Amino acid sequence: MKELIDKIVTDGTVLEENVLKVDSFLTHQVDPTLMSLIGKEFASRYKDKGITKIVTIESSGIAPAVFIGLELGIPVIFARKQKSLTMNKELLTAEVYSFTKQVTSEISISTKFLTEGDHVLVVDDFLANGQAALGLIELCRQAGATIEAINIVIEKSFQNGRSLLEEKGYKVDSLARIESLKDNKVTFVEE
Ligand code: 5GP
């Protein structure tokens, strides 16, 4: 998606050879105009697929997920990383190793929001090694829901997330695919 790629080029910074900082428009401050375009783009790809729920993970998946949900007119569920006192009923849970925080946390969704018969788009801000997506897939599996696709805003194609997910039979759909962050420079996969 051209607008996203342009924004990464102008506002993104390379922290290490494998980490991109995009906190001015996606992971801390959010650019609603860009999120709205992202929502419209993904919604146009999935509008006739019978999707019933968007599933993401807090916190940076929420902004793009809400805009996709708005366009498709369906609810957005975000898996929580810490159980709230109000989440005392039945939960779907999975372990996720965080690429950026380097800790494992338990993520959960209340069983009442995701059920058998749901057709899901899994959404996240980044795809690196696929661990967050796998955790969300596990929650959907426990609910008996069907996953239509994994929608990613920024995919780092030099890491193994896509191949891991595709080997398991999931469709991965990304709006920007980064080939390399070497020498503090972002290069994109030619498509
Ligand atoms: P994975 O689980 O695929 O290894 O990593 C994806 C998760 O780690 C995303 O939810 C995202 O929050 C975080 N992440 C991975 N790579 C990056 C990165 O280069 N920059 C930022 N800001 N977050 C990342």
mmCIF file of C-alpha atoms and ligand atoms in Angstrom:
data_model
loop_
_atom_site.group_PDB
_atom_site.id
_atom_site.type_symbol
_atom_site.label_atom_id
_atom_site.label_comp_id
_atom_site.label_asym_id
_atom_site.label_seq_id
_atom_site.Cartn_x
_atom_site.Cartn_y
_atom_site.Cartn_z
ATOM 1 C CA MET A 1 0.000 0.000 0.000
ATOM 2 C CA LYS A 2 1.694 3.114 -1.269
ATOM 3 C CA GLU A 3 0.599 5.533 1.486
ATOM 4 C CA LEU A 4 1.899 3.146 4.168
ATOM 5 C CA ILE A 5 5.210 2.559 2.403
ATOM 6 C CA ASP A 6 5.696 6.320 1.986
ATOM 7 C CA LYS A 7 4.993 6.840 5.695
ATOM 8 C CA ILE A 8 7.494 4.138 6.689
ATOM 9 C CA VAL A 9 10.129 5.787 4.493
ATOM 10 C CA THR A 10 9.549 9.283 5.897
ATOM 11 C CA ASP A 11 8.746 8.546 9.559
ATOM 12 C CA GLY A 12 10.137 5.079 10.362
ATOM 13 C CA THR A 13 13.496 4.627 12.069
ATOM 14 C CA VAL A 14 15.633 1.515 12.135
ATOM 15 C CA LEU A 15 16.615 0.672 15.716
ATOM 16 C CA GLU A 16 18.656 -2.432 15.058
ATOM 17 C CA GLU A 17 19.005 -4.515 11.925
ATOM 18 C CA ASN A 18 15.743 -6.245 12.751
ATOM 19 C CA VAL A 19 13.603 -3.646 14.553
ATOM 20 C CA LEU A 20 11.676 -0.802 12.949
ATOM 21 C CA LYS A 21 10.309 2.021 15.084
ATOM 22 C CA VAL A 22 7.024 3.487 13.847
ATOM 23 C CA ASP A 23 5.790 5.093 17.046
ATOM 24 C CA SER A 24 4.796 8.357 15.359
ATOM 25 C CA PHE A 25 1.942 6.738 13.396
ATOM 26 C CA LEU A 26 1.250 3.146 14.527
ATOM 27 C CA THR A 27 2.639 1.862 17.827
ATOM 28 C CA HIS A 28 2.332 4.863 20.171
ATOM 29 C CA GLN A 29 0.917 7.930 18.431
ATOM 30 C CA VAL A 30 -1.653 6.819 15.855
ATOM 31 C CA ASP A 31 -2.355 8.449 12.478
ATOM 32 C CA PRO A 32 -6.129 8.023 12.048
ATOM 33 C CA THR A 33 -6.065 9.046 8.371
ATOM 34 C CA LEU A 34 -3.570 6.291 7.573
ATOM 35 C CA MET A 35 -5.458 3.801 9.796
ATOM 36 C CA SER A 36 -8.636 4.636 7.922
ATOM 37 C CA LEU A 37 -6.917 3.856 4.597
ATOM 38 C CA ILE A 38 -5.608 0.595 6.069
ATOM 39 C CA GLY A 39 -9.121 -0.273 7.225
ATOM 40 C CA LYS A 40 -10.566 0.422 3.780
ATOM 41 C CA GLU A 41 -7.837 -1.553 2.001
ATOM 42 C CA PHE A 42 -8.248 -4.722 4.062
ATOM 43 C CA ALA A 43 -12.037 -4.393 4.097
ATOM 44 C CA SER A 44 -12.082 -4.217 0.284
ATOM 45 C CA ARG A 45 -10.149 -7.503 0.157
ATOM 46 C CA TYR A 46 -12.460 -9.357 2.572
ATOM 47 C CA LYS A 47 -15.872 -7.720 2.249
ATOM 48 C CA ASP A 48 -17.503 -10.703 0.531
ATOM 49 C CA LYS A 49 -15.899 -13.414 2.658
ATOM 50 C CA GLY A 50 -18.489 -13.655 5.416
ATOM 51 C CA ILE A 51 -16.114 -12.408 8.124
ATOM 52 C CA THR A 52 -17.840 -12.091 11.516
ATOM 53 C CA LYS A 53 -15.026 -10.988 13.889
ATOM 54 C CA ILE A 54 -11.644 -9.278 13.897
ATOM 55 C CA VAL A 55 -9.190 -10.694 16.446
ATOM 56 C CA THR A 56 -6.053 -8.797 17.444
ATOM 57 C CA ILE A 57 -3.690 -8.401 20.403
ATOM 58 C CA GLU A 58 -3.176 -5.355 22.618
ATOM 59 C CA SER A 59 -1.946 -2.787 22.220
ATOM 60 C CA SER A 60 -0.637 -1.876 18.771
ATOM 61 C CA GLY A 61 -2.929 -4.192 16.836
ATOM 62 C CA ILE A 62 -6.000 -2.379 18.120
ATOM 63 C CA ALA A 63 -5.865 0.761 15.954
ATOM 64 C CA PRO A 64 -5.710 -0.948 12.539
ATOM 65 C CA ALA A 65 -8.109 -3.673 13.721
ATOM 66 C CA VAL A 66 -10.779 -1.155 14.765
ATOM 67 C CA PHE A 67 -10.659 0.566 11.384
ATOM 68 C CA ILE A 68 -11.046 -2.750 9.545
ATOM 69 C CA GLY A 69 -13.937 -3.674 11.845
ATOM 70 C CA LEU A 70 -15.545 -0.299 11.203
ATOM 71 C CA GLU A 71 -15.374 -0.796 7.438
ATOM 72 C CA LEU A 72 -16.697 -4.350 7.604
ATOM 73 C CA GLY A 73 -19.297 -3.485 10.251
ATOM 74 C CA ILE A 74 -18.207 -6.258 12.621
ATOM 75 C CA PRO A 75 -16.856 -6.403 16.211
ATOM 76 C CA VAL A 76 -13.169 -6.265 17.069
ATOM 77 C CA ILE A 77 -11.798 -8.388 19.918
ATOM 78 C CA PHE A 78 -8.352 -7.738 21.341
ATOM 79 C CA ALA A 79 -6.604 -10.432 23.330
ATOM 80 C CA ARG A 80 -5.477 -9.052 26.671
ATOM 81 C CA LYS A 81 -1.988 -9.598 28.006
ATOM 82 C CA GLN A 82 -2.968 -9.130 31.608
ATOM 83 C CA LYS A 83 -6.091 -10.534 33.128
ATOM 84 C CA SER A 84 -8.410 -7.883 34.449
ATOM 85 C CA LEU A 85 -10.379 -8.426 37.675
ATOM 86 C CA THR A 86 -13.506 -8.203 35.573
ATOM 87 C CA MET A 87 -12.326 -11.104 33.381
ATOM 88 C CA ASN A 88 -13.246 -13.743 35.922
ATOM 89 C CA LYS A 89 -15.408 -15.922 33.718
ATOM 90 C CA GLU A 90 -14.302 -18.545 31.217
ATOM 91 C CA LEU A 91 -11.280 -17.612 29.152
ATOM 92 C CA LEU A 92 -9.471 -18.845 26.082
ATOM 93 C CA THR A 93 -5.732 -18.579 26.806
ATOM 94 C CA ALA A 94 -2.394 -19.043 25.024
ATOM 95 C CA GLU A 95 1.263 -18.279 25.699
ATOM 96 C CA VAL A 96 3.024 -15.722 23.491
ATOM 97 C CA TYR A 97 6.709 -14.868 23.398
ATOM 98 C CA SER A 98 7.086 -11.159 22.668
ATOM 99 C CA PHE A 99 9.686 -10.269 20.043
ATOM 100 C CA THR A 100 10.134 -6.691 21.284
ATOM 101 C CA LYS A 101 9.781 -7.241 25.042
ATOM 102 C CA GLN A 102 11.508 -10.652 25.102
ATOM 103 C CA VAL A 103 9.149 -12.080 27.703
ATOM 104 C CA THR A 104 6.458 -14.736 27.515
ATOM 105 C CA SER A 105 2.992 -13.652 28.497
ATOM 106 C CA GLU A 106 -0.369 -15.317 28.685
ATOM 107 C CA ILE A 107 -2.951 -13.780 26.386
ATOM 108 C CA SER A 108 -6.664 -14.260 26.807
ATOM 109 C CA ILE A 109 -10.070 -13.626 25.324
ATOM 110 C CA SER A 110 -13.377 -14.234 27.043
ATOM 111 C CA THR A 111 -15.173 -17.291 25.611
ATOM 112 C CA LYS A 112 -18.343 -15.230 25.219
ATOM 113 C CA PHE A 113 -16.862 -13.096 22.426
ATOM 114 C CA LEU A 114 -15.439 -15.797 20.139
ATOM 115 C CA THR A 115 -17.374 -18.927 19.304
ATOM 116 C CA GLU A 116 -17.734 -21.794 16.877
ATOM 117 C CA GLY A 117 -19.229 -20.417 13.699
ATOM 118 C CA ASP A 118 -17.162 -17.218 13.803
ATOM 119 C CA HIS A 119 -15.120 -16.417 10.669
ATOM 120 C CA VAL A 120 -12.103 -14.442 11.731
ATOM 121 C CA LEU A 121 -9.516 -12.048 10.365
ATOM 122 C CA VAL A 122 -6.478 -12.089 12.654
ATOM 123 C CA VAL A 123 -4.837 -8.633 12.615
ATOM 124 C CA ASP A 124 -1.533 -7.327 13.953
ATOM 125 C CA ASP A 125 0.726 -4.314 13.480
ATOM 126 C CA PHE A 126 3.909 -6.306 12.745
ATOM 127 C CA LEU A 127 4.833 -9.821 11.666
ATOM 128 C CA ALA A 128 8.310 -10.911 12.737
ATOM 129 C CA ASN A 129 8.628 -14.552 13.849
ATOM 130 C CA GLY A 130 4.908 -15.211 13.951
ATOM 131 C CA GLN A 131 4.542 -15.845 17.684
ATOM 132 C CA ALA A 132 1.800 -13.275 18.314
ATOM 133 C CA ALA A 133 -0.176 -14.579 15.327
ATOM 134 C CA LEU A 134 0.258 -18.174 16.504
ATOM 135 C CA GLY A 135 -1.091 -17.221 19.939
ATOM 136 C CA LEU A 136 -4.153 -15.618 18.360
ATOM 137 C CA ILE A 137 -4.620 -18.661 16.108
ATOM 138 C CA GLU A 138 -4.558 -20.866 19.210
ATOM 139 C CA LEU A 139 -7.322 -18.776 20.838
ATOM 140 C CA CYS A 140 -9.422 -19.141 17.670
ATOM 141 C CA ARG A 141 -8.758 -22.897 17.647
ATOM 142 C CA GLN A 142 -9.950 -23.206 21.248
ATOM 143 C CA ALA A 143 -13.125 -21.310 20.328
ATOM 144 C CA GLY A 144 -13.714 -23.521 17.269
ATOM 145 C CA ALA A 145 -13.667 -20.411 15.039
ATOM 146 C CA THR A 146 -12.441 -20.445 11.417
ATOM 147 C CA ILE A 147 -9.570 -18.164 10.353
ATOM 148 C CA GLU A 148 -9.925 -16.589 6.918
ATOM 149 C CA ALA A 149 -6.542 -14.794 6.879
ATOM 150 C CA ILE A 150 -3.804 -13.144 8.903
ATOM 151 C CA ASN A 151 -3.768 -9.410 8.099
ATOM 152 C CA ILE A 152 -0.514 -7.641 8.864
ATOM 153 C CA VAL A 153 0.258 -3.939 8.544
ATOM 154 C CA ILE A 154 4.085 -4.280 8.364
ATOM 155 C CA GLU A 155 5.691 -7.624 7.574
ATOM 156 C CA LYS A 156 9.418 -8.096 8.064
ATOM 157 C CA SER A 157 9.885 -10.656 5.335
ATOM 158 C CA PHE A 158 13.473 -11.408 6.365
ATOM 159 C CA GLN A 159 12.126 -13.072 9.526
ATOM 160 C CA ASN A 160 10.343 -16.406 9.468
ATOM 161 C CA GLY A 161 6.771 -15.488 10.498
ATOM 162 C CA ARG A 162 5.232 -15.752 7.035
ATOM 163 C CA SER A 163 6.746 -19.145 6.225
ATOM 164 C CA LEU A 164 5.756 -20.524 9.637
ATOM 165 C CA LEU A 165 2.141 -19.428 9.178
ATOM 166 C CA GLU A 166 1.942 -20.502 5.530
ATOM 167 C CA GLU A 167 3.345 -23.945 6.393
ATOM 168 C CA LYS A 168 0.424 -24.312 8.780
ATOM 169 C CA GLY A 169 -1.967 -23.463 5.954
ATOM 170 C CA TYR A 170 -2.828 -19.840 6.793
ATOM 171 C CA LYS A 171 -3.111 -17.030 4.263
ATOM 172 C CA VAL A 172 -0.863 -14.085 5.182
ATOM 173 C CA ASP A 173 -1.856 -10.719 3.742
ATOM 174 C CA SER A 174 0.456 -7.742 4.441
ATOM 175 C CA LEU A 175 0.283 -4.106 3.324
ATOM 176 C CA ALA A 176 4.043 -3.455 3.473
ATOM 177 C CA ARG A 177 6.686 -6.154 3.140
ATOM 178 C CA ILE A 178 10.168 -5.220 4.314
ATOM 179 C CA GLU A 179 13.026 -7.079 2.701
ATOM 180 C CA SER A 180 15.809 -5.638 4.840
ATOM 181 C CA LEU A 181 16.676 -3.085 7.531
ATOM 182 C CA LYS A 182 20.401 -3.364 6.933
ATOM 183 C CA ASP A 183 22.607 -0.255 7.191
ATOM 184 C CA ASN A 184 19.727 1.721 8.760
ATOM 185 C CA LYS A 185 17.904 1.586 5.452
ATOM 186 C CA VAL A 186 14.429 0.173 4.816
ATOM 187 C CA THR A 187 14.078 -1.788 1.590
ATOM 188 C CA PHE A 188 10.822 -3.349 0.478
ATOM 189 C CA VAL A 189 10.007 -6.629 -1.246
ATOM 190 C CA GLU A 190 9.287 -5.984 -4.948
ATOM 191 C CA GLU A 191 5.698 -7.009 -5.710
HETATM 192 P P1 5GP B 1 6.206 -11.885 16.176
HETATM 193 O O1 5GP B 1 5.262 -12.398 17.236
HETATM 194 O O2 5GP B 1 5.682 -12.075 14.785
HETATM 195 O O3 5GP B 1 7.610 -12.388 16.359
HETATM 196 O O4 5GP B 1 6.329 -10.318 16.405
HETATM 197 C C1 5GP B 1 5.204 -9.519 16.206
HETATM 198 C C2 5GP B 1 4.925 -8.669 17.413
HETATM 199 O O5 5GP B 1 6.129 -8.085 17.922
HETATM 200 C C3 5GP B 1 4.004 -7.546 17.030
HETATM 201 O O6 5GP B 1 2.808 -7.679 17.794
HETATM 202 C C4 5GP B 1 4.737 -6.265 17.376
HETATM 203 O O7 5GP B 1 4.127 -5.645 18.468
HETATM 204 C C5 5GP B 1 6.121 -6.688 17.768
HETATM 205 N N1 5GP B 1 7.145 -6.371 16.753
HETATM 206 C C6 5GP B 1 7.859 -7.261 16.013
HETATM 207 N N2 5GP B 1 8.772 -6.654 15.256
HETATM 208 C C7 5GP B 1 8.642 -5.330 15.488
HETATM 209 C C8 5GP B 1 9.330 -4.182 14.982
HETATM 210 O O8 5GP B 1 10.263 -4.234 14.156
HETATM 211 N N3 5GP B 1 8.908 -2.982 15.449
HETATM 212 C C9 5GP B 1 7.879 -2.863 16.347
HETATM 213 N N4 5GP B 1 7.545 -1.629 16.734
HETATM 214 N N5 5GP B 1 7.235 -3.924 16.866
HETATM 215 C C10 5GP B 1 7.607 -5.150 16.426
#
